[in-house]
Each structure stands twice: as C-alpha cells, then as structure tokens.
Coordinates of C-alpha atoms in Angstrom, one line a residue:
M1 CA 109.0 107.2 94.3
G2 CA 109.7 103.4 93.4
S3 CA 106.7 101.6 96.0
L4 CA 104.5 103.3 96.8
P5 CA 101.9 102.5 98.6
F6 CA 98.8 103.0 95.5
P7 CA 98.2 101.2 92.4
S8 CA 101.5 103.5 89.9
N9 CA 103.8 103.4 86.7
E10 CA 105.9 104.5 88.7
N11 CA 106.1 100.8 90.6
Q12 CA 108.4 97.9 90.3
A13 CA 108.4 95.9 87.9
S14 CA 105.6 93.4 89.5
G15 CA 106.0 89.2 89.8
H16 CA 103.2 88.9 88.0
A17 CA 105.2 89.8 84.2
V18 CA 108.0 87.1 85.0
M19 CA 105.2 85.1 85.5
G20 CA 103.4 84.4 82.7
G21 CA 102.3 88.5 81.7
V22 CA 99.1 89.7 82.1
G23 CA 96.4 88.9 83.0
A24 CA 97.9 85.0 84.2
A25 CA 97.1 83.8 87.1
P26 CA 99.4 84.5 90.2
W27 CA 99.4 80.4 90.4
Q28 CA 100.6 77.5 89.1
K29 CA 98.8 73.8 88.7
T30 CA 99.0 70.1 87.5
M31 CA 99.2 69.2 85.0
P32 CA 95.2 67.4 83.9
T33 CA 98.7 64.2 83.5
E34 CA 100.2 64.8 86.7
G35 CA 99.6 63.6 89.9
A36 CA 98.5 65.4 93.1
P37 CA 101.9 66.8 95.1
V38 CA 102.5 66.4 98.1
M39 CA 103.1 70.2 99.0
F40 CA 102.5 73.6 98.2
Q41 CA 105.2 76.0 97.4
V42 CA 103.9 79.7 98.9
R43 CA 106.2 82.4 97.3
F44 CA 106.6 85.9 99.0
C45 CA 107.1 89.5 96.5
H46 CA 110.3 89.5 98.6
G47 CA 111.7 86.4 97.2
G48 CA 111.5 84.1 100.2
A49 CA 109.7 80.8 99.5
T50 CA 108.8 77.7 102.5
S51 CA 106.6 74.8 101.0
Y52 CA 104.1 73.0 103.7
A53 CA 102.5 69.5 103.1
Y54 CA 98.9 68.9 102.1
C55 CA 98.9 66.2 104.2
D56 CA 99.3 69.4 107.1
L57 CA 96.3 71.9 105.5
R58 CA 92.7 71.3 107.7
E59 CA 90.5 73.3 107.3
I60 CA 90.2 76.2 103.8
R61 CA 88.4 79.3 105.0
V62 CA 86.7 82.0 101.8
R63 CA 85.3 84.6 103.6
D64 CA 85.4 86.2 99.6
A65 CA 86.7 86.0 96.4
G66 CA 89.3 88.6 98.2
L67 CA 90.8 87.1 101.0
V68 CA 91.2 82.9 101.4
Q69 CA 92.7 80.9 105.0
L70 CA 94.4 78.8 105.1
G71 CA 94.6 76.7 108.4
L72 CA 97.3 73.9 108.7
L73 CA 98.2 71.9 111.7
G74 CA 102.1 70.7 111.3
M75 CA 104.2 71.4 113.5
E76 CA 102.7 74.0 114.5
K77 CA 99.2 75.3 114.0
L78 CA 99.2 77.9 111.2
L79 CA 96.9 79.6 109.7
I80 CA 97.6 81.0 106.3
S81 CA 95.3 84.3 104.8
I82 CA 95.8 85.3 100.9
S83 CA 94.2 88.4 99.9
G84 CA 93.7 89.6 97.2
R85 CA 91.2 89.5 94.8
H86 CA 89.4 87.0 92.5
L87 CA 90.8 84.3 94.4
T88 CA 87.2 81.5 94.2
E89 CA 89.3 79.0 92.0
L90 CA 92.4 79.9 93.7
A91 CA 90.3 77.9 96.2
E92 CA 88.6 75.1 94.3
L93 CA 92.6 74.3 93.0
I94 CA 93.8 74.1 96.5
A95 CA 91.2 72.4 98.0
A96 CA 91.2 69.6 95.0
G97 CA 95.7 69.4 95.6
K98 CA 96.0 71.0 92.8
I99 CA 98.2 74.1 93.2
K100 CA 101.6 73.0 93.0
S101 CA 102.5 76.7 94.4
F102 CA 101.1 81.6 94.3
T103 CA 102.8 84.4 94.8
E104 CA 102.3 87.1 96.5
L105 CA 102.1 89.3 93.7
G106 CA 102.6 92.6 96.3
P107 CA 101.4 96.1 95.6
R108 CA 99.4 97.6 93.5
T109 CA 99.8 98.2 89.5
F110 CA 98.4 99.2 86.8
D111 CA 100.2 96.3 84.4
R112 CA 97.7 94.3 86.2
P113 CA 93.9 94.3 85.0
E114 CA 91.2 94.8 87.5
A115 CA 89.4 91.1 85.6
S116 CA 92.9 89.1 86.2
P117 CA 93.6 87.4 89.5
S118 CA 95.8 88.7 91.7
I119 CA 97.5 87.6 95.6
D120 CA 98.2 91.1 96.8
K121 CA 98.9 90.4 100.1
I122 CA 99.8 86.2 102.6
T123 CA 100.5 86.0 106.0
V124 CA 101.9 83.6 107.8
E125 CA 100.9 83.2 111.3
T126 CA 101.0 80.5 113.9
L127 CA 98.5 80.5 116.4
T128 CA 98.7 79.3 120.0
G129 CA 97.1 78.8 123.2
Y130 CA 93.6 76.9 123.1
E131 CA 90.8 77.8 120.2

C-alpha cells in the first residue's frame, strides 16, 4: 500500500516534508538581494531534475490556480505543464524571473494542508510540426 492513488497516511513521505515541512511552497525563489537566475530547475518526484534557460521561456499560460503551462523555445519547442493547487504565485514568480527551482511532490497525502501550494504533476512535452 505504499503508493495508493488517493490521499492516504500510508503513502511514502513526500518531497514536501524534505523541503521545509508542512505548508512550505514547493519552489525555491531568489532572495531579494540576489540577481535574476539564468536558469530554473524542474525537479521530479522520482529524483530527476532538468534545468531550462529563462531566455528560452516564451509564454506562460495560467488556466486556473491549478494549471500553469510554460512554453519554451530552445533546441526544441517544449510545453511544461505544472498541475496542482494554489499555483498563481508560482506563475507570477516565474514571470518575474525569481524562481530557482520547483519540485513535483507527487500524489497528494494528508500531510499537505489543502490551503498550501502543491505541485502534484509536471509533464514536459516536445512539440513538433507547425501550430
């Protein structure tokens, strides 16, 4: 029962607990005294991470507070979809160039309060052809 598809206290400890405890946002932003970072890092719940250049970021779409999409045009045309809850601040920080990294936490568990921001899933799609 280590990976139930619904919230449960039986699920494995999430990355959320490692990142600063219950209620902490699943992203790391720059300090007010720091300059804008050149890249931002996407960290996945399986332990992998990929960094992307801010200069490749072409578009930020916010459908609602639970879905943010980033359009990047670098070596390839990419669409990064971030789904979860309370992600409006994340979209604003990315637009301002103030995010160092954000982390996919995986399936929801009871240790994350409903009022706190959460990134449940991050998908990266390579777009091909003409749109």
